Amino acid sequence: MIDLRSDTVTRPTPEMRQAAFDVEVGDDVYGEDTSVLKLEETAARMLGKEAALFVTSGTQGNQIAALTHCQPGDEVLVEASTHLFLYEGAAMSALAGVQPRTIEGVRGAMDPEDVRAAVRPDDIHFPKTGMICVENTHNKAGGAVVSLGNMQAVYEVAREYGIPVHLDGARLFNAVAASGISVEHYASQADTVQFCLSKGLGAPVGSIITGSAEFIQRARKWRKRLGGGLRQAGVIAEPGYVALTQMTGRLADDHENARYLADSINQIDGLRVEGPVDTNIVLVNVADLGLQAEHFLAELKKEGVLAVPFGRHTVRFVTHFDVSREHIKTAVDRVNAISWSV
Ligand code: TLP
């Protein structure tokens, strides 16, 4: 099987497995796992923040941000197709007791004036605007890189009203690889940042949240409340450290493979790549084949290629380090075969 469902499917590299094997561990709930501390300190330094917290997943990181920044009854401004809103089981409402308010973006970027217009005035009828969330790269927008300028403009509005900005940077290092802008620059345009070690960076598990020392102290308590206080977590922190320090430089290869995939698919009758390909995600519209995404994917699976539905007629392919250019070429051949057979 050529698995292009997500970059979450990557398996740990030999270096990661070795690091997990060799690690000396301690109890992280007592703050005694030196690998976790090293990972958190490194992440905080790289992003230019005071502190960081190792969490189990991107979802847990985003939800801890909502729980720590907001009070029940607050409203959270999110881009309309953001992961926090679409794919986290309404956890913001179920756990933090906040209501999301969506703002339609363009390729994942919200117009800062739309953000300003959505900020609630102080009035007994209204919820308080407790947090603004930006996502970069933007998953549903096909891995789009949200520009630093747009992030700066949104952050300026937020600061004017004293509202914290959380960056869901699950794939922030893909934005860095695509734009050449440093991770610290992106992180400077948000109060808190969550990024995933377990996507394109290849760690088996884990995400990081960074922010002020005071924020991370409160976040640590929320992590514990959610059952995310881990014990000998060095066995997963060490692979995470390898991911953070050794794997960011190769993301550009995934982007090249994604562009190759997109260019090849665009030459196939009946298929159309939706939007430019900035990073490692390719969205393909299959409507002209007269198929819904699920039917197309069922055919593709029979041919040994996996992808996921991303809308009625849209299919998502994600490149990652477990798929080579040769795999991509084979995948294109299989996609081509289907487009002829339907
Ligand atoms: N995204 C997954 C699915 O949940 C859709 C994927 O395969 O892309 N923020 C963003 C922008 C994400 O894309 C994801 C995962 C998360 C947060 C959540 O990360 P995890 O899966 O670690 O909870």
Short mmCIF file of C-alpha atoms and ligand atoms in Angstrom, two decimals:
data_model
loop_
_atom_site.label_atom_id
_atom_site.label_comp_id
_atom_site.label_asym_id
_atom_site.label_seq_id
_atom_site.Cartn_x
_atom_site.Cartn_y
_atom_site.Cartn_z
CA MET A 1 0.00 0.00 0.00
CA ILE A 2 1.16 3.52 -0.76
CA ASP A 3 -0.25 5.45 2.16
CA LEU A 4 -0.96 9.08 1.31
CA ARG A 5 -3.77 9.53 3.85
CA SER A 6 -1.73 11.76 6.13
CA ASP A 7 1.77 12.59 7.30
CA THR A 8 0.63 11.19 10.66
CA VAL A 9 1.23 7.67 9.29
CA THR A 10 5.02 8.05 9.27
CA ARG A 11 6.86 5.50 11.36
CA PRO A 12 9.79 6.36 13.63
CA THR A 13 13.22 6.41 11.97
CA PRO A 14 16.02 4.08 13.15
CA GLU A 15 17.54 7.08 15.04
CA MET A 16 14.26 7.62 16.86
CA ARG A 17 13.93 3.95 17.77
CA GLN A 18 17.52 3.88 19.01
CA ALA A 19 17.02 7.06 21.04
CA ALA A 20 13.91 5.54 22.65
CA PHE A 21 15.88 2.40 23.45
CA ASP A 22 18.86 4.19 24.98
CA VAL A 23 17.00 6.75 27.06
CA GLU A 24 17.39 7.15 30.81
CA VAL A 25 13.96 7.93 32.14
CA GLY A 26 12.46 9.64 35.16
CA ASP A 27 8.93 10.46 36.27
CA ASP A 28 7.78 13.50 34.30
CA VAL A 29 4.89 14.26 36.66
CA TYR A 30 7.63 14.91 39.26
CA GLY A 31 9.51 16.93 36.59
CA GLU A 32 12.28 14.32 36.65
CA ASP A 33 12.44 13.08 33.08
CA THR A 34 15.47 14.83 31.66
CA SER A 35 14.54 13.95 28.06
CA VAL A 36 11.17 15.68 28.38
CA LEU A 37 12.85 18.72 29.97
CA LYS A 38 15.43 18.83 27.17
CA LEU A 39 12.71 18.61 24.51
CA GLU A 40 10.63 21.34 26.16
CA GLU A 41 13.61 23.66 26.64
CA THR A 42 14.78 23.15 23.05
CA ALA A 43 11.31 23.79 21.66
CA ALA A 44 10.84 26.95 23.73
CA ARG A 45 14.23 28.28 22.62
CA MET A 46 13.60 27.51 18.95
CA LEU A 47 10.26 29.31 19.00
CA GLY A 48 11.52 32.23 21.08
CA LYS A 49 9.08 31.59 23.92
CA GLU A 50 9.70 31.37 27.66
CA ALA A 51 8.48 27.83 28.15
CA ALA A 52 7.04 24.75 26.49
CA LEU A 53 4.98 21.72 27.41
CA PHE A 54 5.11 18.24 25.87
CA VAL A 55 1.57 17.00 25.22
CA THR A 56 0.14 13.81 23.80
CA SER A 57 -1.29 15.19 20.56
CA GLY A 58 -2.10 18.27 18.53
CA THR A 59 -5.70 18.08 19.65
CA GLN A 60 -4.67 17.96 23.31
CA GLY A 61 -2.36 20.95 22.75
CA ASN A 62 -5.07 23.02 21.08
CA GLN A 63 -7.61 22.13 23.74
CA ILE A 64 -5.22 22.95 26.56
CA ALA A 65 -4.74 26.35 24.90
CA ALA A 66 -8.51 26.93 24.86
CA LEU A 67 -8.85 25.74 28.47
CA THR A 68 -5.97 27.91 29.68
CA HIS A 69 -6.76 31.09 27.75
CA CYS A 70 -10.55 31.06 28.14
CA GLN A 71 -13.32 30.92 30.72
CA PRO A 72 -16.57 28.97 30.19
CA GLY A 73 -18.99 31.17 28.25
CA ASP A 74 -16.28 32.86 26.21
CA GLU A 75 -16.29 32.95 22.44
CA VAL A 76 -13.35 31.81 20.31
CA LEU A 77 -12.74 33.27 16.84
CA VAL A 78 -11.59 30.65 14.37
CA GLU A 79 -11.20 30.48 10.63
CA ALA A 80 -14.24 28.58 9.33
CA SER A 81 -12.40 25.44 8.21
CA THR A 82 -9.85 25.33 10.97
CA HIS A 83 -8.94 21.99 12.58
CA LEU A 84 -10.02 23.23 16.02
CA PHE A 85 -13.53 23.76 14.67
CA LEU A 86 -13.91 20.90 12.19
CA TYR A 87 -11.94 17.97 13.54
CA GLU A 88 -11.70 18.06 17.32
CA GLY A 89 -15.09 16.61 18.21
CA ALA A 90 -16.37 20.01 19.43
CA ALA A 91 -13.94 19.60 22.33
CA MET A 92 -13.73 23.38 22.78
CA SER A 93 -17.42 23.43 23.65
CA ALA A 94 -17.47 20.10 25.48
CA LEU A 95 -14.38 20.75 27.63
CA ALA A 96 -13.61 24.48 27.80
CA GLY A 97 -17.31 25.45 27.60
CA VAL A 98 -16.63 28.06 24.94
CA GLN A 99 -18.48 28.70 21.71
CA PRO A 100 -16.63 28.95 18.44
CA ARG A 101 -17.40 31.76 16.01
CA THR A 102 -16.23 31.17 12.49
CA ILE A 103 -14.71 33.64 10.07
CA GLU A 104 -14.50 32.64 6.41
CA GLY A 105 -10.90 32.93 5.25
CA VAL A 106 -9.13 32.91 1.91
CA ARG A 107 -6.79 29.93 1.71
CA GLY A 108 -6.90 29.76 5.49
CA ALA A 109 -6.14 33.45 6.08
CA MET A 110 -8.73 35.56 7.90
CA ASP A 111 -9.16 39.19 6.88
CA PRO A 112 -7.98 41.14 9.97
CA GLU A 113 -10.93 43.54 9.53
CA ASP A 114 -13.33 40.57 9.70
CA VAL A 115 -11.57 39.58 12.92
CA ARG A 116 -11.97 43.11 14.28
CA ALA A 117 -15.67 43.14 13.35
CA ALA A 118 -16.18 39.82 15.18
CA VAL A 119 -14.63 40.98 18.47
CA ARG A 120 -17.45 41.34 20.99
CA PRO A 121 -18.04 44.69 22.68
CA ASP A 122 -18.53 44.71 26.43
CA ASP A 123 -22.29 44.20 26.70
CA ILE A 124 -24.35 41.92 28.93
CA HIS A 125 -25.85 40.25 25.86
CA PHE A 126 -22.55 39.07 24.49
CA PRO A 127 -19.92 36.49 25.31
CA LYS A 128 -16.40 37.73 25.88
CA THR A 129 -13.99 37.05 23.01
CA GLY A 130 -11.56 34.79 24.82
CA MET A 131 -9.16 33.65 22.10
CA ILE A 132 -8.38 33.99 18.41
CA CYS A 133 -7.02 30.94 16.62
CA VAL A 134 -4.84 30.97 13.50
CA GLU A 135 -3.79 27.78 11.69
CA ASN A 136 -0.54 27.56 9.72
CA THR A 137 -0.10 25.66 7.46
CA HIS A 138 -3.81 25.40 6.92
CA ASN A 139 -4.88 21.80 6.52
CA LYS A 140 -8.35 22.18 4.96
CA ALA A 141 -7.05 24.90 2.65
CA GLY A 142 -4.71 22.28 1.19
CA GLY A 143 -1.61 22.92 3.27
CA ALA A 144 -1.71 26.63 2.44
CA VAL A 145 0.94 28.82 4.04
CA VAL A 146 -0.73 31.75 5.82
CA SER A 147 1.52 34.76 5.22
CA LEU A 148 3.48 36.30 8.06
CA GLY A 149 1.95 39.66 7.09
CA ASN A 150 -1.56 38.30 7.59
CA MET A 151 -0.59 36.82 10.96
CA GLN A 152 0.95 40.15 12.00
CA ALA A 153 -2.21 42.04 11.04
CA VAL A 154 -4.46 39.62 12.97
CA TYR A 155 -2.13 39.78 15.99
CA GLU A 156 -2.22 43.59 15.95
CA VAL A 157 -6.03 43.55 16.10
CA ALA A 158 -5.89 40.99 18.91
CA ARG A 159 -3.45 43.05 20.95
CA GLU A 160 -5.55 46.16 20.48
CA TYR A 161 -8.38 44.35 22.28
CA GLY A 162 -6.19 42.35 24.67
CA ILE A 163 -7.26 38.97 23.24
CA PRO A 164 -4.74 36.08 23.19
CA VAL A 165 -3.86 34.50 19.85
CA HIS A 166 -3.23 30.77 19.64
CA LEU A 167 -1.43 29.38 16.61
CA ASP A 168 -2.33 25.84 15.62
CA GLY A 169 0.99 25.15 13.97
CA ALA A 170 0.52 21.39 13.66
CA ARG A 171 2.51 21.76 10.42
CA LEU A 172 4.31 25.01 11.23
CA PHE A 173 7.67 23.63 10.12
CA ASN A 174 6.17 23.00 6.68
CA ALA A 175 5.37 26.73 6.53
CA VAL A 176 8.96 27.43 7.54
CA ALA A 177 10.35 25.10 4.85
CA ALA A 178 8.10 26.58 2.17
CA SER A 179 8.58 30.27 2.99
CA GLY A 180 12.11 30.41 4.39
CA ILE A 181 10.72 32.48 7.28
CA SER A 182 12.03 31.30 10.65
CA VAL A 183 9.84 29.43 13.10
CA GLU A 184 10.63 32.13 15.66
CA HIS A 185 9.17 34.80 13.36
CA TYR A 186 5.94 32.89 12.95
CA ALA A 187 5.78 32.15 16.66
CA SER A 188 6.28 35.85 17.47
CA GLN A 189 2.87 36.56 15.95
CA ALA A 190 0.96 34.51 18.53
CA ASP A 191 0.89 34.25 22.31
CA THR A 192 0.85 30.46 22.25
CA VAL A 193 1.84 27.94 19.60
CA GLN A 194 1.07 24.25 19.28
CA PHE A 195 3.11 22.21 16.81
CA CYS A 196 3.13 18.47 16.12
CA LEU A 197 6.18 16.23 16.32
CA SER A 198 4.20 13.33 14.91
CA LYS A 199 3.31 14.63 11.45
CA GLY A 200 5.93 15.44 8.82
CA LEU A 201 8.65 15.39 11.47
CA GLY A 202 7.98 11.70 11.95
CA ALA A 203 7.91 11.19 15.73
CA PRO A 204 5.62 8.36 16.80
CA VAL A 205 3.65 10.57 19.19
CA GLY A 206 3.49 14.03 20.70
CA SER A 207 3.07 17.75 20.27
CA ILE A 208 4.45 20.82 21.97
CA ILE A 209 2.73 23.97 23.22
CA THR A 210 4.85 27.04 23.82
CA GLY A 211 4.07 30.34 25.49
CA SER A 212 4.92 32.45 28.50
CA ALA A 213 6.21 30.69 31.63
CA GLU A 214 3.05 31.72 33.46
CA PHE A 215 0.81 30.31 30.69
CA ILE A 216 2.72 27.01 30.57
CA GLN A 217 2.47 26.62 34.34
CA ARG A 218 -1.32 26.86 34.11
CA ALA A 219 -1.35 24.67 30.98
CA ARG A 220 0.58 21.99 32.87
CA LYS A 221 -2.27 21.76 35.37
CA TRP A 222 -4.82 21.42 32.54
CA ARG A 223 -2.71 18.68 30.99
CA LYS A 224 -2.78 16.79 34.30
CA ARG A 225 -6.54 17.30 34.62
CA LEU A 226 -7.00 15.82 31.15
CA GLY A 227 -5.00 12.77 32.13
CA GLY A 228 -2.03 13.88 30.07
CA GLY A 229 0.53 13.77 32.89
CA LEU A 230 2.91 11.10 31.63
CA ARG A 231 5.41 9.18 33.71
CA GLN A 232 8.55 7.72 32.02
CA ALA A 233 7.81 9.88 29.00
CA GLY A 234 11.44 9.97 27.91
CA VAL A 235 10.73 6.98 25.66
CA ILE A 236 8.54 9.23 23.52
CA ALA A 237 10.31 12.54 24.21
CA GLU A 238 13.64 11.27 22.79
CA PRO A 239 12.13 10.39 19.39
CA GLY A 240 10.40 13.78 19.57
CA TYR A 241 13.75 15.45 20.13
CA VAL A 242 15.20 13.65 17.10
CA ALA A 243 12.16 14.83 15.11
CA LEU A 244 12.64 18.44 16.17
CA THR A 245 16.39 18.62 15.73
CA GLN A 246 16.96 16.37 12.70
CA MET A 247 13.82 16.21 10.61
CA THR A 248 12.80 19.79 9.83
CA GLY A 249 15.39 20.17 7.07
CA ARG A 250 13.90 17.45 4.88
CA LEU A 251 10.34 18.74 4.65
CA ALA A 252 11.17 20.50 1.38
CA ASP A 253 11.49 17.01 -0.21
CA ASP A 254 7.88 16.29 0.71
CA HIS A 255 6.84 19.60 -0.84
CA GLU A 256 8.63 18.74 -4.09
CA ASN A 257 6.94 15.35 -4.16
CA ALA A 258 3.57 17.03 -3.57
CA ARG A 259 4.16 19.42 -6.48
CA TYR A 260 5.20 16.53 -8.70
CA LEU A 261 2.05 14.64 -7.71
CA ALA A 262 -0.13 17.70 -8.37
CA ASP A 263 1.42 18.45 -11.77
CA SER A 264 1.02 14.82 -12.84
CA ILE A 265 -2.57 14.59 -11.64
CA ASN A 266 -3.47 17.85 -13.38
CA GLN A 267 -2.57 16.18 -16.68
CA ILE A 268 -5.13 13.42 -16.13
CA ASP A 269 -8.54 14.00 -17.77
CA GLY A 270 -11.34 14.36 -15.25
CA LEU A 271 -9.10 15.33 -12.33
CA ARG A 272 -8.32 18.84 -11.15
CA VAL A 273 -5.99 19.93 -8.37
CA GLU A 274 -7.75 22.50 -6.18
CA GLY A 275 -5.59 25.53 -5.58
CA PRO A 276 -1.83 25.94 -5.55
CA VAL A 277 0.30 23.42 -3.68
CA ASP A 278 2.36 25.31 -1.08
CA THR A 279 3.51 22.36 1.03
CA ASN A 280 2.86 18.61 1.39
CA ILE A 281 -0.92 18.49 0.85
CA VAL A 282 -2.64 18.02 -2.51
CA LEU A 283 -6.41 18.37 -2.86
CA VAL A 284 -7.88 16.75 -5.95
CA ASN A 285 -11.38 17.31 -7.27
CA VAL A 286 -12.87 14.18 -8.83
CA ALA A 287 -16.30 15.59 -9.79
CA ASP A 288 -15.62 15.48 -13.53
CA LEU A 289 -15.15 11.72 -13.32
CA GLY A 290 -18.78 11.61 -12.14
CA LEU A 291 -17.62 10.14 -8.82
CA GLN A 292 -17.94 11.13 -5.22
CA ALA A 293 -14.75 11.21 -3.18
CA GLU A 294 -15.62 8.00 -1.30
CA HIS A 295 -16.18 6.02 -4.51
CA PHE A 296 -12.96 7.28 -6.03
CA LEU A 297 -11.08 6.31 -2.86
CA ALA A 298 -12.60 2.83 -2.83
CA GLU A 299 -11.33 2.29 -6.39
CA LEU A 300 -7.95 3.73 -5.48
CA LYS A 301 -7.64 1.42 -2.49
CA LYS A 302 -8.16 -1.60 -4.78
CA GLU A 303 -5.15 -0.29 -6.71
CA GLY A 304 -3.03 -0.12 -3.54
CA VAL A 305 -3.12 3.62 -2.85
CA LEU A 306 -4.68 5.25 0.20
CA ALA A 307 -5.92 8.84 0.53
CA VAL A 308 -8.79 10.48 2.47
CA PRO A 309 -12.02 12.28 1.54
CA PHE A 310 -11.90 16.04 2.12
CA GLY A 311 -15.31 17.08 0.80
CA ARG A 312 -18.01 15.54 -1.41
CA HIS A 313 -15.82 15.51 -4.49
CA THR A 314 -12.45 16.31 -2.97
CA VAL A 315 -9.72 13.85 -2.09
CA ARG A 316 -6.63 14.70 0.01
CA PHE A 317 -3.19 13.27 -0.65
CA VAL A 318 -0.38 14.02 1.82
CA THR A 319 3.29 13.38 1.08
CA HIS A 320 5.73 12.39 3.82
CA PHE A 321 9.07 10.71 4.35
CA ASP A 322 7.72 7.17 4.14
CA VAL A 323 6.81 7.78 0.46
CA SER A 324 9.56 8.23 -2.13
CA ARG A 325 9.39 9.81 -5.58
CA GLU A 326 9.09 6.26 -6.96
CA HIS A 327 6.05 5.63 -4.77
CA ILE A 328 4.54 8.89 -6.01
CA LYS A 329 5.10 7.87 -9.63
CA THR A 330 3.40 4.53 -8.96
CA ALA A 331 0.52 6.32 -7.24
CA VAL A 332 0.08 8.58 -10.29
CA ASP A 333 -0.05 5.53 -12.58
CA ARG A 334 -2.73 3.97 -10.39
CA VAL A 335 -4.77 7.20 -10.30
CA ASN A 336 -4.47 7.37 -14.07
CA ALA A 337 -5.70 3.78 -14.41
CA ILE A 338 -8.82 4.60 -12.39
CA SER A 339 -9.62 7.71 -14.39
CA TRP A 340 -9.69 5.51 -17.53
CA SER A 341 -11.70 2.72 -16.01
CA VAL A 342 -14.67 4.71 -14.64
N1 TLP B 1 -4.91 16.45 11.45
C1 TLP B 1 -5.18 15.11 10.97
C2 TLP B 1 -6.67 14.82 11.00
O1 TLP B 1 -7.18 15.09 12.25
C3 TLP B 1 -7.46 15.60 9.98
C4 TLP B 1 -4.61 14.97 9.58
O2 TLP B 1 -4.49 13.81 9.13
O3 TLP B 1 -4.30 15.99 8.96
N2 TLP B 1 -4.17 20.75 13.89
C5 TLP B 1 -4.09 20.46 12.58
C6 TLP B 1 -3.95 21.58 11.61
C7 TLP B 1 -4.10 19.14 12.13
O4 TLP B 1 -4.04 18.88 10.84
C8 TLP B 1 -4.21 18.11 13.09
C9 TLP B 1 -4.30 16.66 12.68
C10 TLP B 1 -4.29 18.45 14.45
C11 TLP B 1 -4.28 19.79 14.81
C12 TLP B 1 -4.46 17.43 15.53
O5 TLP B 1 -3.32 16.67 15.72
P1 TLP B 1 -3.41 15.23 16.43
O6 TLP B 1 -3.85 14.27 15.36
O7 TLP B 1 -2.04 15.00 16.92
O8 TLP B 1 -4.40 15.34 17.54
#
